[in-house]
Amino acid sequence: MSMQRPQPRPGVLAIDPYVPGKSSAPGVSRVFKLSSNETPLGPSPNAIAAYRAVADRLADYPDGAATALREAIGRAFGLDPDRIVCGAGSDDLLNLLADAYLRDGDEAIYTTHGFLVYPIATLGSGAKPIAAAEKNYTADVDAMLAALSERTKIVFLANPNNPTGTYVAFDEIKRLHCALPPHVLLVLDAAYAEYVRRNDYESGIELVATSDNVVMCRTFSKIHGLAALRLGWMYGPTHVVDAINRIRGPFNVNSAAMAAGIAAVADSAHIEAARAHNERWLAWLSDEIRKLGLVVTPSVANFVLIHFPEIKGRTAADADAFLSKRGLILRRVAAYHLPNALRMTVGTEEANRLVVEALAEFIGSTT
Ligand SMILES: Cc1ncc(COP(=O)(O)O)c(C=O)c1O
């Protein structure tokens, strides 16, 4: 009887739905949400003003081509706006890429602790996600190449990766790209690129500009502080841009997001302030948490992955409960095959200090 009703593709029901970071703690009135890698500085004041101004035009459809936003991004990054597509968050674009380039029986490679939207988008498109092992919580190009098969159509790589915070140097990205067959699409997801302060890092722009099978995805949800508006963009070869433009929703980006995005991308002082804040507190948090005897994976992004001992009373779950009671909300990452770690977003000075104090108390209380 059940076959009589509409059936989704088999892969759809194999998906474990994405569970976002918690935003509240029962019984706690003052909460510090450090679970979704949002910026503690909030958006540019210019972006907030631009968003508010859209209130007078809510009856009008947005510009379906996002022309002004693509031009603003093009100006900020020195890119051809015709090779940019905007989306309702970069999630939208990752799903559109999977939709356009994967079919039943195909495979898409990602890495063991890679961003969860990749296997979700892959399964949703009827294809099979193949997880390549990482080394030291870092994507390993050799393992990714070993996972290639005749069925591979996409390789997804978050650089830096969420939730590990690690990155792959540009030389290694080039080595990966060189070894891929030309029909395989390399998707470089650079959601945290603005935070990276490493000379050997490149977000993907150079590789997209010089090849026919690389796409870079970016987001306004992180350093620009516009996660609520759902805004992302991709830069790719003309033929990929053309394919995505054919299948995306005709008005997939709303007017408020576009207005705020145009203002945000032009506010370099605000971006620089967010980078400087992150640089200072990322280093401080990593050091202070290590001093407590916990292992912190070296991060170049706006969050840290903290590993806990597998000892009753001291596990990540115990720490999560301890911190939550104090209104400090970190992210459990068991779904990323990291059952004994928590991911913490770099927060305000107050939040960062409170977490370190609470962790010290947690460690002290269990020794
Ligand atoms: C690696 C990575 N890519 C993409 C996204 C999605 O961003 P957006 O809010 O633009 O959909 C995130 C958000 O957590 C992320 O960590």
mmCIF file of C-alpha atoms and ligand atoms in Angstrom:
data_model
loop_
_atom_site.group_PDB
_atom_site.id
_atom_site.type_symbol
_atom_site.label_atom_id
_atom_site.label_comp_id
_atom_site.label_asym_id
_atom_site.label_seq_id
_atom_site.Cartn_x
_atom_site.Cartn_y
_atom_site.Cartn_z
ATOM 1 C CA MET A 1 0.000 0.000 0.000
ATOM 2 C CA SER A 2 2.800 2.411 0.876
ATOM 3 C CA MET A 3 4.133 2.311 -2.714
ATOM 4 C CA GLN A 4 0.824 3.824 -3.813
ATOM 5 C CA ARG A 5 1.782 7.168 -2.352
ATOM 6 C CA PRO A 6 4.316 9.602 -3.846
ATOM 7 C CA GLN A 7 7.880 8.404 -3.302
ATOM 8 C CA PRO A 8 10.946 10.645 -3.055
ATOM 9 C CA ARG A 9 14.231 9.549 -4.636
ATOM 10 C CA PRO A 10 15.758 6.744 -2.537
ATOM 11 C CA GLY A 11 18.641 8.992 -1.430
ATOM 12 C CA VAL A 12 16.285 11.557 0.082
ATOM 13 C CA LEU A 13 15.178 9.274 2.897
ATOM 14 C CA ALA A 14 18.805 8.291 3.581
ATOM 15 C CA ILE A 15 19.516 11.887 4.630
ATOM 16 C CA ASP A 16 19.952 12.676 8.309
ATOM 17 C CA PRO A 17 18.392 16.150 8.391
ATOM 18 C CA TYR A 18 20.826 18.968 9.203
ATOM 19 C CA VAL A 19 20.534 19.998 12.850
ATOM 20 C CA PRO A 20 21.514 23.656 13.355
ATOM 21 C CA GLY A 21 23.439 24.819 16.419
ATOM 22 C CA LYS A 22 21.370 25.381 19.569
ATOM 23 C CA SER A 23 20.404 28.953 20.343
ATOM 24 C CA SER A 24 18.964 28.663 23.850
ATOM 25 C CA ALA A 25 19.559 26.881 27.133
ATOM 26 C CA PRO A 26 16.609 25.846 29.294
ATOM 27 C CA GLY A 27 16.244 27.995 32.401
ATOM 28 C CA VAL A 28 19.046 30.389 31.471
ATOM 29 C CA SER A 29 18.095 33.974 30.715
ATOM 30 C CA ARG A 30 21.423 35.338 29.399
ATOM 31 C CA VAL A 31 22.758 33.219 26.603
ATOM 32 C CA PHE A 32 25.969 33.497 24.565
ATOM 33 C CA LYS A 33 25.384 31.714 21.280
ATOM 34 C CA LEU A 34 28.717 30.385 20.094
ATOM 35 C CA SER A 35 27.310 27.505 18.101
ATOM 36 C CA SER A 36 26.855 28.778 14.535
ATOM 37 C CA ASN A 37 30.021 30.699 13.626
ATOM 38 C CA GLU A 38 28.186 34.012 13.509
ATOM 39 C CA THR A 39 30.219 37.201 13.944
ATOM 40 C CA PRO A 40 30.207 38.804 17.393
ATOM 41 C CA LEU A 41 30.473 42.237 15.742
ATOM 42 C CA GLY A 42 27.176 41.943 13.872
ATOM 43 C CA PRO A 43 26.687 43.423 10.406
ATOM 44 C CA SER A 44 27.973 46.734 9.100
ATOM 45 C CA PRO A 45 25.727 49.636 10.240
ATOM 46 C CA ASN A 46 25.477 50.534 6.536
ATOM 47 C CA ALA A 47 24.023 47.091 5.819
ATOM 48 C CA ILE A 48 21.418 47.520 8.558
ATOM 49 C CA ALA A 49 20.420 50.921 7.147
ATOM 50 C CA ALA A 50 20.171 49.500 3.624
ATOM 51 C CA TYR A 51 18.058 46.614 4.898
ATOM 52 C CA ARG A 52 15.680 49.019 6.662
ATOM 53 C CA ALA A 53 15.269 51.137 3.540
ATOM 54 C CA VAL A 54 13.845 48.127 1.688
ATOM 55 C CA ALA A 55 10.800 48.235 4.007
ATOM 56 C CA ASP A 56 9.267 50.850 1.707
ATOM 57 C CA ARG A 57 9.436 48.545 -1.321
ATOM 58 C CA LEU A 58 8.146 45.209 -0.063
ATOM 59 C CA ALA A 59 5.453 44.881 -2.724
ATOM 60 C CA ASP A 60 8.031 44.763 -5.521
ATOM 61 C CA TYR A 61 9.747 41.607 -6.717
ATOM 62 C CA PRO A 62 13.514 41.649 -6.316
ATOM 63 C CA ASP A 63 15.834 41.937 -9.317
ATOM 64 C CA GLY A 64 15.998 38.277 -10.310
ATOM 65 C CA ALA A 65 19.443 38.770 -11.853
ATOM 66 C CA ALA A 66 20.854 40.389 -8.669
ATOM 67 C CA THR A 67 22.694 42.766 -10.993
ATOM 68 C CA ALA A 68 23.649 45.491 -8.498
ATOM 69 C CA LEU A 69 24.817 42.916 -5.953
ATOM 70 C CA ARG A 70 26.914 41.018 -8.514
ATOM 71 C CA GLU A 71 28.453 44.309 -9.595
ATOM 72 C CA ALA A 72 29.223 45.231 -5.982
ATOM 73 C CA ILE A 73 30.881 41.853 -5.399
ATOM 74 C CA GLY A 74 32.720 42.202 -8.702
ATOM 75 C CA ARG A 75 34.080 45.615 -7.616
ATOM 76 C CA ALA A 76 35.122 44.356 -4.186
ATOM 77 C CA PHE A 77 36.974 41.299 -5.514
ATOM 78 C CA GLY A 78 38.000 42.429 -9.001
ATOM 79 C CA LEU A 79 35.763 39.833 -10.679
ATOM 80 C CA ASP A 80 33.596 39.784 -13.783
ATOM 81 C CA PRO A 81 29.969 40.065 -12.497
ATOM 82 C CA ASP A 82 28.817 37.848 -15.382
ATOM 83 C CA ARG A 83 30.644 34.959 -13.766
ATOM 84 C CA ILE A 84 28.901 35.397 -10.410
ATOM 85 C CA VAL A 85 25.625 33.792 -9.286
ATOM 86 C CA CYS A 86 23.949 34.796 -6.030
ATOM 87 C CA GLY A 87 21.935 32.462 -3.870
ATOM 88 C CA ALA A 88 19.825 32.261 -0.723
ATOM 89 C CA GLY A 89 22.894 31.446 1.338
ATOM 90 C CA SER A 90 25.732 29.413 -0.080
ATOM 91 C CA ASP A 91 23.654 26.356 0.918
ATOM 92 C CA ASP A 92 21.343 27.263 -1.954
ATOM 93 C CA LEU A 93 24.266 27.274 -4.392
ATOM 94 C CA LEU A 94 25.767 24.029 -3.066
ATOM 95 C CA ASN A 95 22.406 22.330 -3.579
ATOM 96 C CA LEU A 96 22.001 23.839 -7.048
ATOM 97 C CA LEU A 97 25.471 22.596 -8.037
ATOM 98 C CA ALA A 98 24.581 19.094 -6.840
ATOM 99 C CA ASP A 99 21.253 19.283 -8.672
ATOM 100 C CA ALA A 100 22.843 20.381 -11.918
ATOM 101 C CA TYR A 101 25.868 18.074 -11.974
ATOM 102 C CA LEU A 102 24.838 14.879 -10.173
ATOM 103 C CA ARG A 103 22.427 12.182 -11.191
ATOM 104 C CA ASP A 104 21.501 8.705 -9.921
ATOM 105 C CA GLY A 105 24.558 6.496 -9.646
ATOM 106 C CA ASP A 106 27.074 9.366 -9.656
ATOM 107 C CA GLU A 107 29.466 10.019 -6.799
ATOM 108 C CA ALA A 108 30.594 13.177 -5.035
ATOM 109 C CA ILE A 109 33.694 13.228 -2.860
ATOM 110 C CA TYR A 110 33.931 15.176 0.375
ATOM 111 C CA THR A 111 36.068 14.658 3.490
ATOM 112 C CA THR A 112 35.266 12.745 6.681
ATOM 113 C CA HIS A 113 34.812 15.857 8.802
ATOM 114 C CA GLY A 114 33.657 17.993 5.870
ATOM 115 C CA PHE A 115 30.663 20.336 5.981
ATOM 116 C CA LEU A 116 27.445 18.293 6.241
ATOM 117 C CA VAL A 117 25.595 20.055 3.464
ATOM 118 C CA TYR A 118 27.796 18.190 0.920
ATOM 119 C CA PRO A 119 26.539 14.663 1.683
ATOM 120 C CA ILE A 120 22.999 16.030 2.134
ATOM 121 C CA ALA A 121 22.997 17.778 -1.251
ATOM 122 C CA THR A 122 24.602 14.727 -2.866
ATOM 123 C CA LEU A 123 22.031 12.261 -1.521
ATOM 124 C CA GLY A 124 19.229 14.641 -2.420
ATOM 125 C CA SER A 125 20.406 14.568 -6.025
ATOM 126 C CA GLY A 126 20.334 10.764 -6.149
ATOM 127 C CA ALA A 127 24.113 10.395 -6.011
ATOM 128 C CA LYS A 128 26.417 8.773 -3.489
ATOM 129 C CA PRO A 129 28.600 10.775 -1.083
ATOM 130 C CA ILE A 130 32.100 9.327 -0.728
ATOM 131 C CA ALA A 131 33.987 10.449 2.374
ATOM 132 C CA ALA A 132 37.770 10.688 1.950
ATOM 133 C CA ALA A 133 39.782 10.253 5.145
ATOM 134 C CA GLU A 134 41.463 13.297 6.661
ATOM 135 C CA LYS A 135 44.913 13.583 8.254
ATOM 136 C CA ASN A 136 45.174 15.537 11.495
ATOM 137 C CA TYR A 137 41.619 16.780 10.972
ATOM 138 C CA THR A 138 42.722 18.245 7.644
ATOM 139 C CA ALA A 139 41.597 17.325 4.133
ATOM 140 C CA ASP A 140 44.144 15.015 2.550
ATOM 141 C CA VAL A 141 44.588 15.435 -1.194
ATOM 142 C CA ASP A 142 45.979 11.920 -1.668
ATOM 143 C CA ALA A 143 42.968 10.369 0.062
ATOM 144 C CA MET A 144 40.625 12.523 -2.031
ATOM 145 C CA LEU A 145 42.353 11.415 -5.228
ATOM 146 C CA ALA A 146 42.256 7.784 -4.102
ATOM 147 C CA ALA A 147 38.478 8.141 -3.698
ATOM 148 C CA LEU A 148 38.038 9.159 -7.353
ATOM 149 C CA SER A 149 36.147 6.737 -9.564
ATOM 150 C CA GLU A 150 34.608 6.774 -13.011
ATOM 151 C CA ARG A 151 31.396 7.873 -11.335
ATOM 152 C CA THR A 152 32.849 10.925 -9.569
ATOM 153 C CA LYS A 153 31.266 14.155 -10.817
ATOM 154 C CA ILE A 154 31.910 16.623 -7.991
ATOM 155 C CA VAL A 155 34.609 17.104 -5.365
ATOM 156 C CA PHE A 156 33.440 19.322 -2.484
ATOM 157 C CA LEU A 157 36.080 20.941 -0.309
ATOM 158 C CA ALA A 158 35.467 23.488 2.429
ATOM 159 C CA ASN A 159 38.621 25.569 2.737
ATOM 160 C CA PRO A 160 38.927 26.334 5.611
ATOM 161 C CA ASN A 161 36.733 23.494 6.761
ATOM 162 C CA ASN A 162 33.873 23.626 9.206
ATOM 163 C CA PRO A 163 33.921 22.217 11.920
ATOM 164 C CA THR A 164 37.688 21.579 12.088
ATOM 165 C CA GLY A 165 38.953 25.084 11.186
ATOM 166 C CA THR A 166 41.885 23.613 9.234
ATOM 167 C CA TYR A 167 42.846 24.576 5.685
ATOM 168 C CA VAL A 168 44.588 23.198 2.625
ATOM 169 C CA ALA A 169 47.431 25.271 1.131
ATOM 170 C CA PHE A 170 47.042 26.543 -2.434
ATOM 171 C CA ASP A 171 49.836 24.280 -3.748
ATOM 172 C CA GLU A 172 47.893 21.264 -2.529
ATOM 173 C CA ILE A 173 44.644 22.576 -4.026
ATOM 174 C CA LYS A 174 46.444 22.954 -7.354
ATOM 175 C CA ARG A 175 47.789 19.414 -7.057
ATOM 176 C CA LEU A 176 44.254 18.149 -6.422
ATOM 177 C CA HIS A 177 42.879 20.106 -9.345
ATOM 178 C CA CYS A 178 45.617 18.962 -11.742
ATOM 179 C CA ALA A 179 44.864 15.319 -10.987
ATOM 180 C CA LEU A 180 41.097 15.628 -11.526
ATOM 181 C CA PRO A 181 39.649 14.637 -14.878
ATOM 182 C CA PRO A 182 38.316 17.744 -16.697
ATOM 183 C CA HIS A 183 34.683 16.605 -16.397
ATOM 184 C CA VAL A 184 34.847 16.568 -12.566
ATOM 185 C CA LEU A 185 33.700 19.807 -10.911
ATOM 186 C CA LEU A 186 35.832 21.017 -7.997
ATOM 187 C CA VAL A 187 33.700 23.058 -5.588
ATOM 188 C CA LEU A 188 35.835 25.185 -3.265
ATOM 189 C CA ASP A 189 33.670 26.418 -0.425
ATOM 190 C CA ALA A 190 35.425 29.448 1.034
ATOM 191 C CA ALA A 191 32.797 30.471 3.589
ATOM 192 C CA TYR A 192 35.515 31.487 6.074
ATOM 193 C CA ALA A 193 38.108 32.842 3.619
ATOM 194 C CA GLU A 194 38.112 36.386 5.036
ATOM 195 C CA TYR A 195 39.401 35.134 8.376
ATOM 196 C CA VAL A 196 42.427 33.285 7.025
ATOM 197 C CA ARG A 197 45.789 34.963 7.636
ATOM 198 C CA ARG A 198 48.173 32.597 5.869
ATOM 199 C CA ASN A 199 50.410 33.381 2.904
ATOM 200 C CA ASP A 200 49.964 29.930 1.402
ATOM 201 C CA TYR A 201 46.147 30.185 1.308
ATOM 202 C CA GLU A 202 44.072 31.142 -1.729
ATOM 203 C CA SER A 203 40.268 31.166 -1.614
ATOM 204 C CA GLY A 204 39.773 29.772 -5.109
ATOM 205 C CA ILE A 205 39.497 32.916 -7.241
ATOM 206 C CA GLU A 206 42.755 32.242 -9.050
ATOM 207 C CA LEU A 207 41.882 28.642 -9.880
ATOM 208 C CA VAL A 208 38.376 29.541 -11.086
ATOM 209 C CA ALA A 209 39.846 32.254 -13.297
ATOM 210 C CA THR A 210 42.258 29.854 -14.952
ATOM 211 C CA SER A 211 40.220 26.664 -15.353
ATOM 212 C CA ASP A 212 36.967 25.299 -16.659
ATOM 213 C CA ASN A 213 35.951 22.967 -13.840
ATOM 214 C CA VAL A 214 36.335 24.929 -10.590
ATOM 215 C CA VAL A 215 33.703 26.888 -8.694
ATOM 216 C CA MET A 216 34.184 28.960 -5.529
ATOM 217 C CA CYS A 217 31.298 29.533 -3.087
ATOM 218 C CA ARG A 218 31.208 32.419 -0.595
ATOM 219 C CA THR A 219 28.761 33.575 2.034
ATOM 220 C CA PHE A 220 27.504 36.753 3.682
ATOM 221 C CA SER A 221 26.573 34.749 6.798
ATOM 222 C CA LYS A 222 29.952 34.774 8.502
ATOM 223 C CA ILE A 223 32.222 37.839 8.431
ATOM 224 C CA HIS A 224 29.443 40.063 7.047
ATOM 225 C CA GLY A 225 27.038 39.100 9.820
ATOM 226 C CA LEU A 226 24.005 38.648 7.557
ATOM 227 C CA ALA A 227 23.122 35.010 8.270
ATOM 228 C CA ALA A 228 19.463 35.849 8.896
ATOM 229 C CA LEU A 229 19.052 37.206 5.369
ATOM 230 C CA ARG A 230 20.411 34.081 3.622
ATOM 231 C CA LEU A 231 22.892 35.384 1.089
ATOM 232 C CA GLY A 232 25.752 33.694 -0.712
ATOM 233 C CA TRP A 233 27.465 33.808 -4.083
ATOM 234 C CA MET A 234 29.538 31.675 -6.372
ATOM 235 C CA TYR A 235 32.172 32.510 -8.934
ATOM 236 C CA GLY A 236 32.605 30.024 -11.745
ATOM 237 C CA PRO A 237 33.259 29.397 -15.411
ATOM 238 C CA THR A 238 30.618 30.838 -17.760
ATOM 239 C CA HIS A 239 29.209 27.424 -18.638
ATOM 240 C CA VAL A 240 28.609 26.537 -14.966
ATOM 241 C CA VAL A 241 27.104 29.972 -14.295
ATOM 242 C CA ASP A 242 24.770 29.399 -17.238
ATOM 243 C CA ALA A 243 23.658 25.981 -15.919
ATOM 244 C CA ILE A 244 22.991 27.285 -12.402
ATOM 245 C CA ASN A 245 21.100 30.305 -13.723
ATOM 246 C CA ARG A 246 18.782 27.936 -15.598
ATOM 247 C CA ILE A 247 17.758 25.947 -12.525
ATOM 248 C CA ARG A 248 17.879 28.450 -9.679
ATOM 249 C CA GLY A 249 14.686 30.047 -8.416
ATOM 250 C CA PRO A 250 14.008 33.111 -10.574
ATOM 251 C CA PHE A 251 13.945 35.310 -7.430
ATOM 252 C CA ASN A 252 16.165 33.213 -5.177
ATOM 253 C CA VAL A 253 17.661 36.265 -3.439
ATOM 254 C CA ASN A 254 15.356 38.733 -1.711
ATOM 255 C CA SER A 255 15.601 42.528 -1.969
ATOM 256 C CA ALA A 256 16.578 43.086 1.668
ATOM 257 C CA ALA A 257 19.448 40.614 1.401
ATOM 258 C CA MET A 258 20.667 42.249 -1.804
ATOM 259 C CA ALA A 259 20.559 45.770 -0.356
ATOM 260 C CA ALA A 260 22.341 44.728 2.829
ATOM 261 C CA GLY A 261 24.878 42.667 0.888
ATOM 262 C CA ILE A 262 25.796 45.572 -1.393
ATOM 263 C CA ALA A 263 26.471 47.771 1.641
ATOM 264 C CA ALA A 264 28.302 45.042 3.554
ATOM 265 C CA VAL A 265 30.745 44.094 0.831
ATOM 266 C CA ALA A 266 31.738 47.751 0.405
ATOM 267 C CA ASP A 267 32.365 48.375 4.123
ATOM 268 C CA SER A 268 36.005 47.377 4.253
ATOM 269 C CA ALA A 269 36.539 49.059 7.645
ATOM 270 C CA HIS A 270 33.897 46.832 9.232
ATOM 271 C CA ILE A 271 35.316 43.727 7.569
ATOM 272 C CA GLU A 272 38.795 44.637 8.795
ATOM 273 C CA ALA A 273 37.519 45.194 12.335
ATOM 274 C CA ALA A 274 35.929 41.733 12.306
ATOM 275 C CA ARG A 275 39.148 40.176 11.024
ATOM 276 C CA ALA A 276 41.235 41.939 13.654
ATOM 277 C CA HIS A 277 38.866 40.911 16.445
ATOM 278 C CA ASN A 278 38.991 37.331 15.243
ATOM 279 C CA GLU A 279 42.750 37.246 14.883
ATOM 280 C CA ARG A 280 43.214 38.428 18.455
ATOM 281 C CA TRP A 281 40.639 36.196 20.118
ATOM 282 C CA LEU A 282 41.224 33.072 18.026
ATOM 283 C CA ALA A 283 44.829 33.029 19.230
ATOM 284 C CA TRP A 284 43.860 33.870 22.803
ATOM 285 C CA LEU A 285 41.168 31.189 22.992
ATOM 286 C CA SER A 286 43.371 28.514 21.429
ATOM 287 C CA ASP A 287 46.176 29.285 23.930
ATOM 288 C CA GLU A 288 44.005 29.569 27.022
ATOM 289 C CA ILE A 289 42.045 26.403 26.301
ATOM 290 C CA ARG A 290 45.265 24.479 25.638
ATOM 291 C CA LYS A 291 46.638 25.718 28.957
ATOM 292 C CA LEU A 292 43.731 23.915 30.600
ATOM 293 C CA GLY A 293 45.064 20.672 29.176
ATOM 294 C CA LEU A 294 42.502 20.319 26.397
ATOM 295 C CA VAL A 295 43.467 19.683 22.786
ATOM 296 C CA VAL A 296 42.503 22.408 20.308
ATOM 297 C CA THR A 297 42.825 21.774 16.578
ATOM 298 C CA PRO A 298 44.814 24.675 15.022
ATOM 299 C CA SER A 299 42.212 26.882 13.332
ATOM 300 C CA VAL A 300 42.433 29.637 10.716
ATOM 301 C CA ALA A 301 38.690 30.377 10.822
ATOM 302 C CA ASN A 302 36.378 32.066 13.369
ATOM 303 C CA PHE A 303 35.918 29.006 15.548
ATOM 304 C CA VAL A 304 37.911 26.384 17.401
ATOM 305 C CA LEU A 305 37.427 22.649 17.718
ATOM 306 C CA ILE A 306 38.030 21.547 21.304
ATOM 307 C CA HIS A 307 38.666 17.867 22.042
ATOM 308 C CA PHE A 308 37.695 16.346 25.378
ATOM 309 C CA PRO A 309 39.008 13.231 27.112
ATOM 310 C CA GLU A 310 36.970 10.061 26.888
ATOM 311 C CA ILE A 311 36.584 9.917 30.640
ATOM 312 C CA LYS A 312 33.225 9.801 32.360
ATOM 313 C CA GLY A 313 32.365 13.257 33.657
ATOM 314 C CA ARG A 314 34.857 14.958 31.316
ATOM 315 C CA THR A 315 33.476 14.209 27.869
ATOM 316 C CA ALA A 316 32.267 16.708 25.286
ATOM 317 C CA ALA A 317 28.677 15.889 26.276
ATOM 318 C CA ASP A 318 29.487 16.601 29.926
ATOM 319 C CA ALA A 319 31.229 19.856 29.008
ATOM 320 C CA ASP A 320 28.295 20.857 26.807
ATOM 321 C CA ALA A 321 25.858 20.323 29.683
ATOM 322 C CA PHE A 322 28.139 22.206 32.091
ATOM 323 C CA LEU A 323 28.551 25.187 29.752
ATOM 324 C CA SER A 324 24.873 25.274 28.709
ATOM 325 C CA LYS A 325 23.802 25.663 32.332
ATOM 326 C CA ARG A 326 25.889 28.848 32.362
ATOM 327 C CA GLY A 327 24.316 30.108 29.136
ATOM 328 C CA LEU A 328 27.393 29.268 27.047
ATOM 329 C CA ILE A 329 26.149 27.475 23.946
ATOM 330 C CA LEU A 330 28.797 25.623 21.951
ATOM 331 C CA ARG A 331 28.206 23.135 19.156
ATOM 332 C CA ARG A 332 28.155 19.354 19.504
ATOM 333 C CA VAL A 333 29.774 17.863 16.401
ATOM 334 C CA ALA A 334 29.002 14.155 16.720
ATOM 335 C CA ALA A 335 27.254 14.306 13.324
ATOM 336 C CA TYR A 336 30.683 15.188 11.891
ATOM 337 C CA HIS A 337 32.202 12.010 13.352
ATOM 338 C CA LEU A 338 33.637 14.053 16.200
ATOM 339 C CA PRO A 339 31.647 12.680 19.152
ATOM 340 C CA ASN A 340 34.091 13.924 21.742
ATOM 341 C CA ALA A 341 34.655 17.468 20.573
ATOM 342 C CA LEU A 342 32.819 20.792 20.789
ATOM 343 C CA ARG A 343 33.085 23.610 18.301
ATOM 344 C CA MET A 344 33.209 27.104 19.715
ATOM 345 C CA THR A 345 32.723 30.265 17.672
ATOM 346 C CA VAL A 346 35.036 33.140 18.552
ATOM 347 C CA GLY A 347 32.715 35.484 20.434
ATOM 348 C CA THR A 348 32.858 38.840 22.163
ATOM 349 C CA GLU A 349 35.633 39.364 24.688
ATOM 350 C CA GLU A 350 33.105 38.758 27.467
ATOM 351 C CA ALA A 351 31.857 35.496 25.972
ATOM 352 C CA ASN A 352 35.379 34.228 25.281
ATOM 353 C CA ARG A 353 36.524 34.933 28.833
ATOM 354 C CA LEU A 354 33.394 33.337 30.293
ATOM 355 C CA VAL A 355 33.952 30.144 28.304
ATOM 356 C CA VAL A 356 37.580 29.859 29.393
ATOM 357 C CA GLU A 357 36.610 30.461 33.030
ATOM 358 C CA ALA A 358 33.805 27.906 32.803
ATOM 359 C CA LEU A 359 36.055 25.332 31.138
ATOM 360 C CA ALA A 360 38.652 25.832 33.875
ATOM 361 C CA GLU A 361 35.930 25.199 36.446
ATOM 362 C CA PHE A 362 34.717 22.165 34.479
ATOM 363 C CA ILE A 363 38.180 20.643 34.312
ATOM 364 C CA GLY A 364 38.849 21.500 37.978
ATOM 365 C CA SER A 365 35.539 20.073 39.116
ATOM 366 C CA THR A 366 36.246 16.687 37.613
ATOM 367 C CA THR A 367 39.868 16.085 38.644
HETATM 368 C C1 LIG B 1 31.792 25.516 5.153
HETATM 369 C C2 LIG B 1 30.453 26.174 5.067
HETATM 370 N N1 LIG B 1 29.905 26.361 3.882
HETATM 371 C C3 LIG B 1 28.703 26.937 3.750
HETATM 372 C C4 LIG B 1 27.974 27.342 4.852
HETATM 373 C C5 LIG B 1 26.610 27.868 4.650
HETATM 374 O O1 LIG B 1 26.527 29.205 4.670
HETATM 375 P P1 LIG B 1 25.222 29.959 4.252
HETATM 376 O O2 LIG B 1 24.704 30.589 5.485
HETATM 377 O O3 LIG B 1 25.702 30.959 3.239
HETATM 378 O O4 LIG B 1 24.241 29.016 3.640
HETATM 379 C C6 LIG B 1 28.500 27.181 6.119
HETATM 380 C C7 LIG B 1 27.726 27.577 7.295
HETATM 381 O O5 LIG B 1 27.893 27.110 8.378
HETATM 382 C C8 LIG B 1 29.770 26.564 6.234
HETATM 383 O O6 LIG B 1 30.314 26.345 7.428
#
